[in-house]
Structure formats: C-alpha cells, structure tokens
PDB file of C-alpha atoms in Angstrom:
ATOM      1  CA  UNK A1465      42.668 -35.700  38.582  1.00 42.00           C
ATOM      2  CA  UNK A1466      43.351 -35.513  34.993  1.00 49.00           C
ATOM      3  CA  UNK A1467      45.486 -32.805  33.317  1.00 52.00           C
ATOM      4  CA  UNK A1468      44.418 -33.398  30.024  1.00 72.00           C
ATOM      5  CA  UNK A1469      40.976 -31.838  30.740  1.00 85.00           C
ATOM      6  CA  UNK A1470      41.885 -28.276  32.347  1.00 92.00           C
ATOM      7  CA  UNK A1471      40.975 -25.613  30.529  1.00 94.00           C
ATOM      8  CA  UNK A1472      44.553 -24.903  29.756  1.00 94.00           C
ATOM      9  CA  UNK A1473      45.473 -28.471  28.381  1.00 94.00           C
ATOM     10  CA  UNK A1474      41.834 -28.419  26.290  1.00 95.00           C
ATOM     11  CA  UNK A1475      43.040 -25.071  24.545  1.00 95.00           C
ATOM     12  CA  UNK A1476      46.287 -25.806  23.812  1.00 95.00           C
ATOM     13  CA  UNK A1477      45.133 -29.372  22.394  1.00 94.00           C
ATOM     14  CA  UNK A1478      42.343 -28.014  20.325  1.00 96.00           C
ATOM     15  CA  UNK A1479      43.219 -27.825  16.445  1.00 97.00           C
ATOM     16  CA  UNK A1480      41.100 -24.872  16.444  1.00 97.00           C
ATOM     17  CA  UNK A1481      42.616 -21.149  15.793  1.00 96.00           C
ATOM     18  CA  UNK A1482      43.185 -19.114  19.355  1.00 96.00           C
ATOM     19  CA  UNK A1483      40.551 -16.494  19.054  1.00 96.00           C
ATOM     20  CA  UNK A1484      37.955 -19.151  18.153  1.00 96.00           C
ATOM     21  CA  UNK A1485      38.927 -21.493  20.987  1.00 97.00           C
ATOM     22  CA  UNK A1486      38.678 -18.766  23.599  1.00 96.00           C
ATOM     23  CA  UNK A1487      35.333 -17.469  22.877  1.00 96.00           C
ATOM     24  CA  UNK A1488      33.759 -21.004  22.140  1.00 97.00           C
ATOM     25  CA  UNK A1489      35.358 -21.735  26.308  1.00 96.00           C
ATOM     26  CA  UNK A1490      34.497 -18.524  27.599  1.00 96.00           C
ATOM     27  CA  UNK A1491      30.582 -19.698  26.449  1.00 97.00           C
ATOM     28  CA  UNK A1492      31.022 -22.860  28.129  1.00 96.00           C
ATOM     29  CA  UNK A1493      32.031 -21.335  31.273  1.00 96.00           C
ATOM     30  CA  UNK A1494      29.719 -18.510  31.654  1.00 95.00           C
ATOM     31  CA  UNK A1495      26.825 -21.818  31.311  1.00 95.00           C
ATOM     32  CA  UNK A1496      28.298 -23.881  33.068  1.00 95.00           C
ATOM     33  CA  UNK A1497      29.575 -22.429  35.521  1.00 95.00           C
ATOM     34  CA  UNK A1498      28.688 -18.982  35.765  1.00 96.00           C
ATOM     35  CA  UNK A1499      31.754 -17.493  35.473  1.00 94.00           C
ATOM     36  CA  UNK A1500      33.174 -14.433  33.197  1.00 93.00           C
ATOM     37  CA  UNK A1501      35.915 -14.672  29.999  1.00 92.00           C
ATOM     38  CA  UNK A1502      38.611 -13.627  32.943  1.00 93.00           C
ATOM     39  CA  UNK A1503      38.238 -17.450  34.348  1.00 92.00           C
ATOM     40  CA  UNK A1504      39.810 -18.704  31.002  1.00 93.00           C
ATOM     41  CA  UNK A1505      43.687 -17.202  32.512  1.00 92.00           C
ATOM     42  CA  UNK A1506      42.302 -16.971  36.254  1.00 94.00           C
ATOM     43  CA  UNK A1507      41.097 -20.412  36.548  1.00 93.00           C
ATOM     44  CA  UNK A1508      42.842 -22.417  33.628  1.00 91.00           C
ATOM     45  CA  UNK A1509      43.476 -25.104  36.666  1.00 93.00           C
ATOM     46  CA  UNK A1510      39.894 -25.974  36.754  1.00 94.00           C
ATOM     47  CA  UNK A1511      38.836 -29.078  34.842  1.00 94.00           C
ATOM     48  CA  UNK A1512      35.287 -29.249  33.190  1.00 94.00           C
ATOM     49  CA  UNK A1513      32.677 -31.262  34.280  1.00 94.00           C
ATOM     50  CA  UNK A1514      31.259 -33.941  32.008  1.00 94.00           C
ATOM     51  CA  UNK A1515      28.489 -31.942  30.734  1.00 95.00           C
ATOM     52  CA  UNK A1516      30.684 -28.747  29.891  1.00 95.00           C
ATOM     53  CA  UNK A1517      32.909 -31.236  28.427  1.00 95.00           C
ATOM     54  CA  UNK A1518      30.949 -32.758  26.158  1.00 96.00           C
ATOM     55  CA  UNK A1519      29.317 -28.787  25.314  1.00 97.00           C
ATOM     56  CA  UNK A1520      32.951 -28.251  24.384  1.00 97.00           C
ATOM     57  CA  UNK A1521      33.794 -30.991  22.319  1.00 97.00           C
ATOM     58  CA  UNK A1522      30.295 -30.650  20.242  1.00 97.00           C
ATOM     59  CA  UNK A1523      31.485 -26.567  19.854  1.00 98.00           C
ATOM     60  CA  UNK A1524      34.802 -27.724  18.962  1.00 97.00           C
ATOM     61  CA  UNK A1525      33.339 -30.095  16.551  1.00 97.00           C
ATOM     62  CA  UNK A1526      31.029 -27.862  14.829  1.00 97.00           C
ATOM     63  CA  UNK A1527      32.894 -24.886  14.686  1.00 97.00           C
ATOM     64  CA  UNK A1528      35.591 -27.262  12.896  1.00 96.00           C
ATOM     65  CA  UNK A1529      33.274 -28.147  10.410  1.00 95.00           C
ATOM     66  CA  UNK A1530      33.068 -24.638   9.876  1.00 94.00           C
ATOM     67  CA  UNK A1531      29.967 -23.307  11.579  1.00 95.00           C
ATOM     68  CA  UNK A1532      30.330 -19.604  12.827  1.00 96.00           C
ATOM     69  CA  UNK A1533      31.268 -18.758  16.191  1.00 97.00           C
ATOM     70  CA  UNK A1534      28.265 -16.199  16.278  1.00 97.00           C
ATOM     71  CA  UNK A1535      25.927 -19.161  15.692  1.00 97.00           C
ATOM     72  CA  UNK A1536      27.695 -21.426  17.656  1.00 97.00           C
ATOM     73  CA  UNK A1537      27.105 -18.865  21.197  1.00 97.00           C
ATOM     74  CA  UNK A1538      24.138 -17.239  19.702  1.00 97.00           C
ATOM     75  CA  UNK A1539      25.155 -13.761  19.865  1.00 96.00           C
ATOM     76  CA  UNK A1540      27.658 -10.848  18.313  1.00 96.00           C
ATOM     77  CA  UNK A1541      29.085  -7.324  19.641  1.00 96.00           C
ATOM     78  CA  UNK A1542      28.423  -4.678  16.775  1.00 97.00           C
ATOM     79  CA  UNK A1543      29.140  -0.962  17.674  1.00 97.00           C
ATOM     80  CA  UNK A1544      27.974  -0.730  21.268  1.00 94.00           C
ATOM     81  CA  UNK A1545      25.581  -3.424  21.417  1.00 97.00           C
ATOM     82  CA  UNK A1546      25.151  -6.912  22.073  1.00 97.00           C
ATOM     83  CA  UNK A1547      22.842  -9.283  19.281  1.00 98.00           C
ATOM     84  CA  UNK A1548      21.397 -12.269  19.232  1.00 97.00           C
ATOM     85  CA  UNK A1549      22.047 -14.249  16.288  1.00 97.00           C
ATOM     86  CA  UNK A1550      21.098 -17.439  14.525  1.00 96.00           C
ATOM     87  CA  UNK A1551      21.208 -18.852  11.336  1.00 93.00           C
ATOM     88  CA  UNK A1552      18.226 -17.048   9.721  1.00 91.00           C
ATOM     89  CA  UNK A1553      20.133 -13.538   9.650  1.00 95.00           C
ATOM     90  CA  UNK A1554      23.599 -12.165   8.518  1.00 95.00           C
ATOM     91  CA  UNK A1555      26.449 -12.288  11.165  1.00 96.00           C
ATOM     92  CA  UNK A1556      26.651  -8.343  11.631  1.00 96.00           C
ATOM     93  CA  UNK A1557      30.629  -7.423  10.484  1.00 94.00           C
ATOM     94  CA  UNK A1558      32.789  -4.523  12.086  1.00 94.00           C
ATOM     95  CA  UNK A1559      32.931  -2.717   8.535  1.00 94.00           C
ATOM     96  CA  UNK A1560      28.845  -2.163   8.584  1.00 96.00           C
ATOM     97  CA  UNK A1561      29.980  -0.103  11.633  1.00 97.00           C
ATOM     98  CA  UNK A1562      31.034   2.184   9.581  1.00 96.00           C
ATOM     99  CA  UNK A1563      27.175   2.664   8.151  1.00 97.00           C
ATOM    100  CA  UNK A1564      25.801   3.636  12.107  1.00 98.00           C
ATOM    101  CA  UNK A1565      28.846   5.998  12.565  1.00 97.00           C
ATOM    102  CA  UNK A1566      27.408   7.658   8.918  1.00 98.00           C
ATOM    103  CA  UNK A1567      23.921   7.712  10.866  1.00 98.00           C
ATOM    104  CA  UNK A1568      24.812   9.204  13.892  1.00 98.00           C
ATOM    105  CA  UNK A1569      27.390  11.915  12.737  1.00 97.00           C
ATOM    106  CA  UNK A1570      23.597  13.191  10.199  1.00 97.00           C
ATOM    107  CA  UNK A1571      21.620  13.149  13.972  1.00 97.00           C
ATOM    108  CA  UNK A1572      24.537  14.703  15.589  1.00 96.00           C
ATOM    109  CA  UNK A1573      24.080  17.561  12.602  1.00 96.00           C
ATOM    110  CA  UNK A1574      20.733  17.878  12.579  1.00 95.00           C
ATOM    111  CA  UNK A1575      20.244  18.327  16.009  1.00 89.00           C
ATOM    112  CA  UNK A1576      16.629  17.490  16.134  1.00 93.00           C
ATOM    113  CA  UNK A1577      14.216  14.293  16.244  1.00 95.00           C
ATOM    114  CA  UNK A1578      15.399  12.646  13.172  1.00 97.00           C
ATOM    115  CA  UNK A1579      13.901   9.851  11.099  1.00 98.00           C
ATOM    116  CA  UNK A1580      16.267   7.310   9.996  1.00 98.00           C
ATOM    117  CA  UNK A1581      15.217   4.291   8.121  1.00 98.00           C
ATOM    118  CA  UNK A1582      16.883   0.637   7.789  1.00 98.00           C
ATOM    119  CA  UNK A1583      16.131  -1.161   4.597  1.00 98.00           C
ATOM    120  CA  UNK A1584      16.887  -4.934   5.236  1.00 98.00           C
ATOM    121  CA  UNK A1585      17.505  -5.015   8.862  1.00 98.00           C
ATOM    122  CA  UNK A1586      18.267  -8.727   9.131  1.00 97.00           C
ATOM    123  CA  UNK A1587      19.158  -8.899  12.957  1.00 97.00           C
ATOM    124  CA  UNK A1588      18.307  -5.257  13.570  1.00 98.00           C
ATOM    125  CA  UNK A1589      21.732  -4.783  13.838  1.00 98.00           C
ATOM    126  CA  UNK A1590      22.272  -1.101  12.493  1.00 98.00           C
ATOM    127  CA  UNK A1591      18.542  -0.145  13.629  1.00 98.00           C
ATOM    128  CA  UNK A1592      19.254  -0.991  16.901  1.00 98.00           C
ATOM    129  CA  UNK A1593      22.952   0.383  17.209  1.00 98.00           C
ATOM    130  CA  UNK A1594      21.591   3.708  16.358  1.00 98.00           C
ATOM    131  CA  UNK A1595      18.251   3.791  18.174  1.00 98.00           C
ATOM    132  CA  UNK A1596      20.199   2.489  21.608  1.00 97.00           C
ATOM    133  CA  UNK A1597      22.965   5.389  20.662  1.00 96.00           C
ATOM    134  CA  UNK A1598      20.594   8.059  19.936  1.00 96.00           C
ATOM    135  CA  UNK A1599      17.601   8.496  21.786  1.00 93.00           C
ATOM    136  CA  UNK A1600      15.736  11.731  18.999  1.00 93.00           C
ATOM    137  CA  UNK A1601      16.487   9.028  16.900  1.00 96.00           C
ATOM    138  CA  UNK A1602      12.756   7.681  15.327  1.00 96.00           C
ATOM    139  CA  UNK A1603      13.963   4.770  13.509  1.00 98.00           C
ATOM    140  CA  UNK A1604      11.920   2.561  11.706  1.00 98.00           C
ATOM    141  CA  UNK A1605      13.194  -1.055   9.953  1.00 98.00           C
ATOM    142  CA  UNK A1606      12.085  -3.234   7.311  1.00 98.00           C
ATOM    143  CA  UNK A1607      12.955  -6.925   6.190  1.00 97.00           C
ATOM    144  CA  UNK A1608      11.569  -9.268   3.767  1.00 96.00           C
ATOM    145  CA  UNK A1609      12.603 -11.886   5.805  1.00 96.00           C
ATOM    146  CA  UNK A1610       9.716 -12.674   8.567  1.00 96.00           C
ATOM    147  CA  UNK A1611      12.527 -14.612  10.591  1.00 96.00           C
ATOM    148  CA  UNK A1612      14.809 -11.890  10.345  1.00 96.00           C
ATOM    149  CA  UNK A1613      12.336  -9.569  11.771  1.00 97.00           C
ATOM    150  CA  UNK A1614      11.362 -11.992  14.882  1.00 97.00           C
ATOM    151  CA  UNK A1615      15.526 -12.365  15.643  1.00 97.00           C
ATOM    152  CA  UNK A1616      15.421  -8.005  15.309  1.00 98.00           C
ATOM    153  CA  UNK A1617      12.518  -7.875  17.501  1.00 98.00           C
ATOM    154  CA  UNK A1618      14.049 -10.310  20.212  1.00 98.00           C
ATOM    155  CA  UNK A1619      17.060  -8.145  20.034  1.00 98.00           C
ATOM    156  CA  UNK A1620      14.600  -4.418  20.789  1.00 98.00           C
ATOM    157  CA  UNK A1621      13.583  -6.675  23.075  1.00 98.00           C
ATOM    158  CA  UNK A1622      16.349  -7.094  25.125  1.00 97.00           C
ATOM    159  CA  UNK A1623      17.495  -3.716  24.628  1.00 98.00           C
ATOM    160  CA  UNK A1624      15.000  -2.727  25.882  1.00 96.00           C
ATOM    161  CA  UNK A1625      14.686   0.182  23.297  1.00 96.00           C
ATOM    162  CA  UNK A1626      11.195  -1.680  21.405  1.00 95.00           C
ATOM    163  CA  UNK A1627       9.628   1.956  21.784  1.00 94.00           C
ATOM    164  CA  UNK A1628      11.785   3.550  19.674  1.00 93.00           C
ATOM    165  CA  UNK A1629      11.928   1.231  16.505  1.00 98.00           C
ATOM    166  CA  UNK A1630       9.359  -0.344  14.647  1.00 97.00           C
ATOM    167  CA  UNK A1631       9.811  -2.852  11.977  1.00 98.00           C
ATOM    168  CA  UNK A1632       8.110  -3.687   8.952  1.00 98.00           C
ATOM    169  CA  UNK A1633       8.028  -6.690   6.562  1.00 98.00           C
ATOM    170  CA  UNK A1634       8.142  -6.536   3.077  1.00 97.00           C
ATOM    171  CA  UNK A1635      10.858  -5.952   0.420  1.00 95.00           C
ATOM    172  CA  UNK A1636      12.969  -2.463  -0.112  1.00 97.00           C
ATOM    173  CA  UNK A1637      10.346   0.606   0.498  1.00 97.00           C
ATOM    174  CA  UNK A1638       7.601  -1.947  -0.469  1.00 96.00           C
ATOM    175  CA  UNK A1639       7.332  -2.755   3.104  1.00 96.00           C
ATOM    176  CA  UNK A1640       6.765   1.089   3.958  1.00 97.00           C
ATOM    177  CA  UNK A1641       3.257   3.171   4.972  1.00 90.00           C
ATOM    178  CA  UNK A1642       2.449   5.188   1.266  1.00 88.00           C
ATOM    179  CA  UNK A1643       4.263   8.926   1.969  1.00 89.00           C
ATOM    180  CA  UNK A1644       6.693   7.540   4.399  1.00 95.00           C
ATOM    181  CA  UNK A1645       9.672   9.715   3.886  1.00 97.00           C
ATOM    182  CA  UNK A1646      12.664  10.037   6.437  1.00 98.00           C
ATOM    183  CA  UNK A1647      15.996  12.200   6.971  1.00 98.00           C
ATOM    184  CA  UNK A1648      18.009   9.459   6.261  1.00 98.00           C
ATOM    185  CA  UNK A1649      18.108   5.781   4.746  1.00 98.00           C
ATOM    186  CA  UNK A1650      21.103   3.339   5.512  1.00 98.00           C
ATOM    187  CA  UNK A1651      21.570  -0.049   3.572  1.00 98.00           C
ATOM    188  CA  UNK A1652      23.867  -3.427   3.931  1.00 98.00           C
ATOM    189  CA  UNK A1653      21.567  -5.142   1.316  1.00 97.00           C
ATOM    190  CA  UNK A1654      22.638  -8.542  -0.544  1.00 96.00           C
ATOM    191  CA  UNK A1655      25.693  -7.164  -2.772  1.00 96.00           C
ATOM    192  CA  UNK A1656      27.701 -10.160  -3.875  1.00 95.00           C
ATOM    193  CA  UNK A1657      27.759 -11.731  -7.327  1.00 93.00           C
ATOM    194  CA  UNK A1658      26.322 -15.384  -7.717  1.00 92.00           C
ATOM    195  CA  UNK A1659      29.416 -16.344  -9.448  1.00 91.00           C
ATOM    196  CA  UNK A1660      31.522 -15.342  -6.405  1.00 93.00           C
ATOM    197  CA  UNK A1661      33.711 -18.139  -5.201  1.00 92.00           C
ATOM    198  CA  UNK A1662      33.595 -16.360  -1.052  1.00 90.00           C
ATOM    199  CA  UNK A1663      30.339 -18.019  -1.447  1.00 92.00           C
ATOM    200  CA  UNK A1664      31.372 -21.107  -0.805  1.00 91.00           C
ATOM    201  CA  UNK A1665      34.131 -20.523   2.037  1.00 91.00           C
ATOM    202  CA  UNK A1666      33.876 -19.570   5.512  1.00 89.00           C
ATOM    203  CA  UNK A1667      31.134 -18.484   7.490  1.00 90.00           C
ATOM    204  CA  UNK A1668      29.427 -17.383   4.209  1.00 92.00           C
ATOM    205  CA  UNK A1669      28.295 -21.016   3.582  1.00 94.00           C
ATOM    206  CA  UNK A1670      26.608 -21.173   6.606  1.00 93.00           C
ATOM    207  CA  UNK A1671      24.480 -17.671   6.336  1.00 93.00           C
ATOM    208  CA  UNK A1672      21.131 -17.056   4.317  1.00 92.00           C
ATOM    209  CA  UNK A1673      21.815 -16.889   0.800  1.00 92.00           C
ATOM    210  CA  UNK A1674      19.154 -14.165   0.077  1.00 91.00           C
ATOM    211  CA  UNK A1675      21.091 -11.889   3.088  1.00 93.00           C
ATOM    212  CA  UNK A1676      24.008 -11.722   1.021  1.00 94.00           C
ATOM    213  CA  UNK A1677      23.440 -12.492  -3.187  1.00 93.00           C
ATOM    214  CA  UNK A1678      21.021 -10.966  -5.498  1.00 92.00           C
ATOM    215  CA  UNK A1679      21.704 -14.160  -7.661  1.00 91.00           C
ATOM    216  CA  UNK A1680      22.973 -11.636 -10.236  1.00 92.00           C
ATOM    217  CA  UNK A1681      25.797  -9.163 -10.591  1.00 93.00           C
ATOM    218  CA  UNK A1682      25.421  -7.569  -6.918  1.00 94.00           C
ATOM    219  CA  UNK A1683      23.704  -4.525  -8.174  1.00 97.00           C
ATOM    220  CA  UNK A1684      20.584  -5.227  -8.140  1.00 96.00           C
ATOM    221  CA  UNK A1685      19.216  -4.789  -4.800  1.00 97.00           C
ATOM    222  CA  UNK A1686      21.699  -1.446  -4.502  1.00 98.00           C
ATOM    223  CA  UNK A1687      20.073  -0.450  -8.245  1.00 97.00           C
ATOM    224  CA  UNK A1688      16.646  -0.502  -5.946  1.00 97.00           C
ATOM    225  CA  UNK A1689      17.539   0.846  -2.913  1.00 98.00           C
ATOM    226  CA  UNK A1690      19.535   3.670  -4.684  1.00 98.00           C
ATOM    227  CA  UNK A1691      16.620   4.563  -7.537  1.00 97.00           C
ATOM    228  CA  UNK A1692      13.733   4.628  -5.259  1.00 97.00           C
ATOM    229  CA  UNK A1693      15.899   6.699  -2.331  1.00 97.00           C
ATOM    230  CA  UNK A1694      14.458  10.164  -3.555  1.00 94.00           C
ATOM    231  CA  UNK A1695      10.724   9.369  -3.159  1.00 96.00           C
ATOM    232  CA  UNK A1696      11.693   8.643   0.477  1.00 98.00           C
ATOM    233  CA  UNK A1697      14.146  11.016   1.674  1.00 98.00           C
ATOM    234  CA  UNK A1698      12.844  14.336   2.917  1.00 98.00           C
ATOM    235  CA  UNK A1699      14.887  17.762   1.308  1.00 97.00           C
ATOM    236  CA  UNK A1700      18.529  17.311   1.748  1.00 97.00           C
ATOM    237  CA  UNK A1701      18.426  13.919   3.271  1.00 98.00           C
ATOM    238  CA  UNK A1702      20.779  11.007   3.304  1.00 98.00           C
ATOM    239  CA  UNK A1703      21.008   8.013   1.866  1.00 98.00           C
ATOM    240  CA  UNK A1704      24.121   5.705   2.740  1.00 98.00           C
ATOM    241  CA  UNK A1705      24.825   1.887   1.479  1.00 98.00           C
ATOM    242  CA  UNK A1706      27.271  -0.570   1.975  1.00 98.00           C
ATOM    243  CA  UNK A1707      28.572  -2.680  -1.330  1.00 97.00           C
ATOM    244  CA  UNK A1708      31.429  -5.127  -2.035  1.00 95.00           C
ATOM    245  CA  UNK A1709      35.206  -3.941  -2.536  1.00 92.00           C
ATOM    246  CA  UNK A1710      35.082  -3.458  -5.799  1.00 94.00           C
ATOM    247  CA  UNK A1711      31.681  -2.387  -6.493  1.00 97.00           C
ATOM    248  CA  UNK A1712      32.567   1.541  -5.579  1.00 97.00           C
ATOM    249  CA  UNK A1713      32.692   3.133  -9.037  1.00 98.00           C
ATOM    250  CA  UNK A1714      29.597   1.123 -10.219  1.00 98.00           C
ATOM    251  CA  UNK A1715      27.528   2.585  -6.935  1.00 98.00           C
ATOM    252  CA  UNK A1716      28.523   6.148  -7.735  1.00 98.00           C
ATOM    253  CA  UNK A1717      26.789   5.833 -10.825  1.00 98.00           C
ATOM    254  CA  UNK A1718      23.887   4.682  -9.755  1.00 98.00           C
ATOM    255  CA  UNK A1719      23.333   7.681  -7.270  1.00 98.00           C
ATOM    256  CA  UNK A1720      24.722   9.897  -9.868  1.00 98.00           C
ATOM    257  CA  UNK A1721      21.819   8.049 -12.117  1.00 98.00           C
ATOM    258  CA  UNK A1722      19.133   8.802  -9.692  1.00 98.00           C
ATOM    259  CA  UNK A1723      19.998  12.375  -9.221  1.00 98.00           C
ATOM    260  CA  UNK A1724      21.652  12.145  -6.052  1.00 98.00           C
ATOM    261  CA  UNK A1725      24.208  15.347  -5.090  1.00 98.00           C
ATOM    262  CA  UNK A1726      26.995  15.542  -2.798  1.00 98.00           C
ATOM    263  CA  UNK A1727      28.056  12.384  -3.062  1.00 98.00           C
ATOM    264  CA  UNK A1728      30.950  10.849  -1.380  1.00 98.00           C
ATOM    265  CA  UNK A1729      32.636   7.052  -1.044  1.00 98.00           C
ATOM    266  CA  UNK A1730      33.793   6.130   2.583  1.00 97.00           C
ATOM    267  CA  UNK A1731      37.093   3.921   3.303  1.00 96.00           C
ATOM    268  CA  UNK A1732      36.541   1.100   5.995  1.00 91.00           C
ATOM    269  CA  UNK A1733      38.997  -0.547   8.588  1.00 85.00           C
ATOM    270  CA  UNK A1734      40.463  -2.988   5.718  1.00 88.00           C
ATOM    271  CA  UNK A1735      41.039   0.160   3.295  1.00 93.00           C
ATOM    272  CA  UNK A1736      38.263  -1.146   1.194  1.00 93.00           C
ATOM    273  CA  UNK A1737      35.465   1.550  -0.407  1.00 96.00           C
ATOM    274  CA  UNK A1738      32.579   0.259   1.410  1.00 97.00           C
ATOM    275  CA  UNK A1739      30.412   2.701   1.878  1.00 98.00           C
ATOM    276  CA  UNK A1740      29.024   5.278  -0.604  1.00 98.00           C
ATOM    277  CA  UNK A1741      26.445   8.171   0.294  1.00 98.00           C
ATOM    278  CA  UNK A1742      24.541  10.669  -1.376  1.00 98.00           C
ATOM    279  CA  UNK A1743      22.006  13.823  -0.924  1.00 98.00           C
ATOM    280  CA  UNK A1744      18.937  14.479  -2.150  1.00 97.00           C
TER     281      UNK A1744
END
C-alpha cells in the first residue's frame, strides 16, 4: 500500500488552493464511493481506486487550468438551494443573495399571493430561491438564452417546485404575455464594461460572455430593465437590480430617469453597493 495516494497525501500534494481541493475530493468520493464531505477528515486513510484517481487528477488538472469548481461538480449552493450548473449559465454568487432576501422581505410585506418576476434567469437561480422559499409566491422567469432556460428548468425540476414557476424565452419584458404586470421585478442582468480587464481572469473566462457584458459601458441592459420597469409593475411595486461596484450612482439615475420613487441602494457582504431598488 502506497501512502502517496490517500486522500490525505493527494491534498496536501495538490498545488491547488485548500477550499478548491476539498470540494473537487469530496465530488470524487460521494461518486465513487458513495460517501459524504465528512469522509475527507474521517477516512483520509483510504486510498482511491484507479478510476477515482484518475477523476481526481483530470479535476485537478482542469480546475488548474482555471475551470470553475461549479462546472467542474456540476452544481452550486445559492440561498437555500442546491443548482445545477454548466457552462451555458452564470455561476450564481453569494452577493445576488442579497436580490432574493429584497424579494422575500416585499412577500413577507405584502402578505398575499404575490407576483414576482425574474428578468434573465440564467440557471433559475433567484426564481427558484424564492419560489422554493415562498410558496404565495407566483413567479414567473424569462431568458434569452434557450440553454439557460433548459439548465433553469432541470433545476424546477429537481426542486420539485415546476408548478410554481414558469419560464419564458425572449429578451428583457420582450419575452412576456402583452399586460403582464407583477408586484415585483428582480434583475442580475449583464453589467460589466467590455473594456473590463476581470474579463479575462478567473472563472469569468470560462462563463457566457452575453451572461455578464453588454459589450458596452454596463448600462445598457440595466438602462432596459430600469426604463421599461413601470409598464410592468403593478401600483407601488418593486423593482430591484444588481450592478457592478461602481456603477451605484449611475443606476440611481436611471430609476430617478424613469420616474421611479422611494428609491434606495443596498450594501452587500464585500461592502460594495450592489443592489439598487425603486417604487413605482
């Protein structure tokens, strides 16, 4: 018996960072073997069979390269939920969290069935994190991207919440019945800047270009989201959108542009404005 091939001697060998390692090993060991994350201080004895072995070193390989990990293993936690993912959609991030939360505090208030809608749903990420968090929730979801919507569906899917979320294709409110108008409207749409160096680094090389550039300033797609908002919202309803870091003041306007009232900018985890919302 080799020691060079326990789990413990494979993740302190691996030039990959800690966090990476452990979840790339736990996914290994749940298909290999069946057994849960806990087996990676439990079991770090055991030594993987060839086929895990050589699972691991093409992970280890590819994440090196820089692939994401949520590509790599095929899915991502977000909120209370767990998605599939794959190349075709945006990884979801903990700061679009943030944009549910927004959601769910307006159901909490309102206190009644409400309709919420998702422009640009991509995995079905904040859709789904509301619809499986709040059942008088009638949320509907929309994506240009007819791959994005089959990855959202598989994800209702195994839910198990399909019922309560339909999705539509098309772009913005294009892809919406004529009249459709809902309580509130939430928003991660493509928000950086062509020019933008993070374009080109990290897990942003590897994700769908048209999930997250307008292949202009940024504003665009929050310009459309933000003008057409008041043809769909119903009397006092919400609209909420995630933008880039810096993009606060220039977001503000736009609502203030569009005629939008109590309007208010939102901190995330990083200490970022990332979210800004408005009223009807």
């Amino acid at each position: 018996m080799s020691a060079n091939l326990s789990l413990r001697a494979l993740l302190r060998d691996t030039a990959l960072a800690s966090a990476d390692a452990k979840v790339l090993m736990a996914y290994v060991l749940e298909k290999h073997y069946q057994l849960p994350r806990s087996a990676l201080l439990s079991r770090d004895e055991l030594e993987l069979n060839d086929n895990a072995l050589e699972d691991w070193k093409k992970l280890e390989s590819k994440r090196l390269q820089g692939e994401p990990v949520a590509y790599l293993i095929g899915k991502r936690g977000f909120h209370n939920i767990e998605l599939y993912v794959a190349p075709g959609v945006l990884i979801p991030r903990p700061e679009t969290e943030l944009l549910v939360e927004i959601g769910l505090q307006e159901i909490k208030r309102l206190n009644t069935p409400v309709n919420i809608l998702d422009l640009g749903t991509g995995s079905g990420a904040i859709a789904l994190a509301i619809a499986s968090d709040a059942s008088q929730a009638i949320v509907t979801a929309t994506d240009q991207s007819t791959e994005a919507l089959e990855i959202a569906k598989t994800n209702a899917k195994q839910l198990k919440i399909t019922d309560r979320v339909q999705f539509f294709q098309g772009s913005w409110y294009e892809a919406l019945e004529t009249g459709a108008s809902f309580d509130v409207i939430l928003s991660n749409p493509p928000y950086i800047a062509s020019q933008d160096s993070h374009l080109n680094q990290g897990d942003l090389r590897f994700e769908p270009l048209s999930a997250l550039t307008d292949h202009g300033t940024g504003l665009s797609c929050l310009e459309s989201i933000i003008s057409g908002a008041r043809l769909h919202l119903n009397p006092n309803g919400l609209i909420a959108v995630e933008h880039g870091f810096d993009q606060s003041e220039a977001v503000v306007s736009l609502m203030k542009l569009a005629g939008l009232r109590d309007i208010q900018t939102h901190v995330d985890l990083g200490g970022h404005y990332r979210i800004a919302s408005g009223r009807k």
